[in-house]
PDB file of C-alpha atoms in Angstrom:
ATOM      1  CA  MET A 195      65.939 -18.931 -25.930  1.00 41.00           C
ATOM      2  CA  THR A 196      66.771 -19.504 -22.271  1.00 42.00           C
ATOM      3  CA  SER A 197      63.371 -19.857 -19.674  1.00 44.00           C
ATOM      4  CA  SER A 198      64.660 -16.456 -17.980  1.00 42.00           C
ATOM      5  CA  ALA A 199      63.857 -14.733 -21.668  1.00 46.00           C
ATOM      6  CA  THR A 200      60.742 -16.223 -22.192  1.00 54.00           C
ATOM      7  CA  LEU A 201      57.073 -13.996 -21.040  1.00 68.00           C
ATOM      8  CA  SER A 202      55.437 -16.342 -18.082  1.00 75.00           C
ATOM      9  CA  ILE A 203      51.882 -15.833 -17.845  1.00 84.00           C
ATOM     10  CA  ASN A 204      50.193 -15.313 -14.097  1.00 86.00           C
ATOM     11  CA  PRO A 205      47.900 -18.053 -13.494  1.00 84.00           C
ATOM     12  CA  THR A 206      44.964 -16.066 -11.592  1.00 86.00           C
ATOM     13  CA  THR A 207      44.649 -13.144 -14.905  1.00 89.00           C
ATOM     14  CA  LEU A 208      44.103 -16.530 -16.988  1.00 92.00           C
ATOM     15  CA  LYS A 209      39.818 -16.789 -18.186  1.00 93.00           C
ATOM     16  CA  VAL A 210      38.063 -18.977 -20.594  1.00 96.00           C
ATOM     17  CA  GLY A 211      38.271 -17.919 -23.797  1.00 96.00           C
ATOM     18  CA  GLN A 212      41.321 -15.800 -23.656  1.00 95.00           C
ATOM     19  CA  GLN A 213      43.909 -16.688 -26.374  1.00 96.00           C
ATOM     20  CA  VAL A 214      47.323 -18.359 -25.698  1.00 96.00           C
ATOM     21  CA  ASP A 215      50.194 -19.460 -26.879  1.00 96.00           C
ATOM     22  CA  ILE A 216      51.265 -23.183 -26.258  1.00 96.00           C
ATOM     23  CA  GLU A 217      54.744 -24.171 -25.880  1.00 95.00           C
ATOM     24  CA  SER A 218      55.673 -27.057 -27.485  1.00 95.00           C
ATOM     25  CA  ARG A 219      56.458 -29.965 -25.371  1.00 95.00           C
ATOM     26  CA  THR A 220      58.589 -32.895 -27.853  1.00 94.00           C
ATOM     27  CA  TRP A 221      61.127 -35.062 -26.402  1.00 93.00           C
ATOM     28  CA  PRO A 222      61.159 -38.726 -26.695  1.00 95.00           C
ATOM     29  CA  GLY A 223      57.905 -39.831 -25.937  1.00 94.00           C
ATOM     30  CA  ILE A 224      56.437 -37.229 -25.948  1.00 92.00           C
ATOM     31  CA  ASN A 225      55.161 -35.357 -29.243  1.00 94.00           C
ATOM     32  CA  LYS A 226      53.130 -32.300 -28.505  1.00 94.00           C
ATOM     33  CA  PRO A 227      53.498 -29.360 -31.079  1.00 94.00           C
ATOM     34  CA  GLY A 228      51.899 -26.631 -29.077  1.00 95.00           C
ATOM     35  CA  GLY A 229      50.583 -23.436 -30.924  1.00 96.00           C
ATOM     36  CA  HIS A 230      47.820 -20.469 -30.576  1.00 96.00           C
ATOM     37  CA  ALA A 231      44.764 -21.698 -28.766  1.00 97.00           C
ATOM     38  CA  THR A 232      41.853 -20.646 -27.026  1.00 97.00           C
ATOM     39  CA  ILE A 233      41.393 -21.106 -23.026  1.00 97.00           C
ATOM     40  CA  THR A 234      38.233 -23.290 -23.314  1.00 97.00           C
ATOM     41  CA  LYS A 235      38.425 -24.709 -19.505  1.00 96.00           C
ATOM     42  CA  LEU A 236      40.741 -23.827 -16.210  1.00 96.00           C
ATOM     43  CA  HIS A 237      41.694 -26.830 -13.439  1.00 94.00           C
ATOM     44  CA  TYR A 238      42.152 -25.684 -10.417  1.00 92.00           C
ATOM     45  CA  ASP A 239      43.993 -27.369  -7.424  1.00 83.00           C
ATOM     46  CA  PRO A 240      41.686 -29.503  -5.118  1.00 77.00           C
ATOM     47  CA  SER A 241      44.056 -28.234  -2.193  1.00 76.00           C
ATOM     48  CA  THR A 242      43.308 -24.523  -2.830  1.00 61.00           C
ATOM     49  CA  SER A 243      39.056 -25.039  -2.967  1.00 54.00           C
ATOM     50  CA  SER A 244      36.446 -23.360  -0.706  1.00 55.00           C
ATOM     51  CA  ASN A 245      33.521 -25.198   0.547  1.00 51.00           C
ATOM     52  CA  THR A 246      30.280 -23.568   0.114  1.00 46.00           C
ATOM     53  CA  ASN A 247      27.243 -23.546   3.086  1.00 45.00           C
ATOM     54  CA  ASN A 248      25.864 -26.345   1.243  1.00 43.00           C
ATOM     55  CA  GLY A 249      28.573 -28.509   1.061  1.00 43.00           C
ATOM     56  CA  GLU A 250      29.280 -27.847  -2.505  1.00 44.00           C
ATOM     57  CA  THR A 251      32.444 -27.641  -3.932  1.00 47.00           C
ATOM     58  CA  ASN A 252      34.386 -23.976  -5.070  1.00 52.00           C
ATOM     59  CA  ASN A 253      36.804 -24.510  -7.318  1.00 55.00           C
ATOM     60  CA  THR A 254      36.539 -20.454  -8.972  1.00 61.00           C
ATOM     61  CA  ASN A 255      38.424 -19.348  -6.109  1.00 66.00           C
ATOM     62  CA  GLY A 256      42.529 -19.497  -6.079  1.00 78.00           C
ATOM     63  CA  THR A 257      44.861 -20.214  -9.142  1.00 87.00           C
ATOM     64  CA  PRO A 258      44.557 -22.810 -11.706  1.00 91.00           C
ATOM     65  CA  THR A 259      46.958 -25.193 -12.139  1.00 93.00           C
ATOM     66  CA  LYS A 260      46.339 -26.760 -15.740  1.00 95.00           C
ATOM     67  CA  ILE A 261      43.971 -25.173 -18.139  1.00 96.00           C
ATOM     68  CA  ASP A 262      42.336 -26.851 -21.129  1.00 97.00           C
ATOM     69  CA  VAL A 263      42.586 -25.478 -24.718  1.00 97.00           C
ATOM     70  CA  LYS A 264      41.063 -25.396 -28.285  1.00 97.00           C
ATOM     71  CA  TYR A 265      44.011 -24.905 -31.078  1.00 97.00           C
ATOM     72  CA  VAL A 266      42.997 -22.175 -33.499  1.00 96.00           C
ATOM     73  CA  LEU A 267      44.530 -24.134 -36.448  1.00 96.00           C
ATOM     74  CA  GLY A 268      42.578 -27.441 -34.921  1.00 95.00           C
ATOM     75  CA  GLY A 269      42.009 -29.520 -32.552  1.00 95.00           C
ATOM     76  CA  SER A 270      42.156 -29.623 -28.735  1.00 96.00           C
ATOM     77  CA  GLU A 271      44.952 -30.707 -25.352  1.00 96.00           C
ATOM     78  CA  LYS A 272      43.175 -30.917 -21.935  1.00 96.00           C
ATOM     79  CA  GLN A 273      45.238 -30.604 -18.729  1.00 95.00           C
ATOM     80  CA  ILE A 274      47.915 -28.378 -19.718  1.00 96.00           C
ATOM     81  CA  GLU A 275      50.122 -27.455 -16.838  1.00 95.00           C
ATOM     82  CA  ILE A 276      50.324 -23.642 -16.698  1.00 94.00           C
ATOM     83  CA  ILE A 277      54.313 -23.401 -17.533  1.00 94.00           C
ATOM     84  CA  TYR A 278      53.907 -24.501 -20.387  1.00 95.00           C
ATOM     85  CA  VAL A 279      51.244 -21.199 -21.321  1.00 95.00           C
ATOM     86  CA  ARG A 280      52.668 -18.437 -22.607  1.00 94.00           C
ATOM     87  CA  PRO A 281      50.320 -14.907 -23.090  1.00 92.00           C
ATOM     88  CA  TYR A 282      49.378 -14.137 -26.650  1.00 92.00           C
ATOM     89  CA  ILE A 283      51.191 -11.082 -27.629  1.00 89.00           C
ATOM     90  CA  GLU A 284      49.714  -9.989 -31.272  1.00 86.00           C
ATOM     91  CA  LEU A 285      52.916  -8.143 -33.744  1.00 84.00           C
ATOM     92  CA  ALA A 286      51.911  -4.819 -34.729  1.00 81.00           C
ATOM     93  CA  ARG A 287      52.382  -5.069 -38.357  1.00 77.00           C
ATOM     94  CA  GLY A 288      52.552  -1.603 -40.613  1.00 72.00           C
ATOM     95  CA  GLY A 289      50.259  -1.959 -43.958  1.00 72.00           C
ATOM     96  CA  ARG A 290      51.615  -3.125 -47.190  1.00 74.00           C
ATOM     97  CA  SER A 291      52.996  -0.143 -49.113  1.00 73.00           C
ATOM     98  CA  ARG A 292      52.487   0.360 -53.031  1.00 75.00           C
ATOM     99  CA  ARG A 293      53.886   1.771 -55.575  1.00 77.00           C
ATOM    100  CA  VAL A 294      52.560   5.109 -56.573  1.00 77.00           C
ATOM    101  CA  ASP A 295      51.080   5.256 -60.038  1.00 76.00           C
ATOM    102  CA  GLN A 296      52.767   8.345 -61.720  1.00 74.00           C
ATOM    103  CA  LYS A 297      52.247   9.702 -65.115  1.00 74.00           C
ATOM    104  CA  MET A 298      54.887  10.149 -67.497  1.00 74.00           C
ATOM    105  CA  ASN A 299      54.640  13.223 -69.330  1.00 74.00           C
ATOM    106  CA  VAL A 300      56.601  16.189 -71.066  1.00 71.00           C
ATOM    107  CA  ASP A 301      56.097  18.741 -67.887  1.00 71.00           C
ATOM    108  CA  SER A 302      57.568  16.251 -65.670  1.00 65.00           C
ATOM    109  CA  PHE A 303      61.178  15.959 -67.015  1.00 67.00           C
ATOM    110  CA  GLY A 304      61.672  19.560 -66.895  1.00 62.00           C
ATOM    111  CA  SER A 305      63.876  22.156 -69.222  1.00 57.00           C
TER     112      SER A 305
END
């Protein structure tokens, strides 16, 4: 799959509790398989934060640069860069089709 064919996520739409897919990051020295996860925390770039009147830093304005996640199958990971985050898309699946139980009798064969 090429990078142009992958779905990208808009960082401004991310929120805590949202389900996302994390890409596999496996290369020499790194073995992070990724998977389906839930966002637990958003980390914002300190250069885009704004100061409030009482001197506290408000990091909720701007775009997040990294996230913390908890994987659905267990485990967690912190400070994942946004470039490895993909939107979770639930696939539409049809229900399981079952065979209709037909009772055979003489009338069903015709003459």
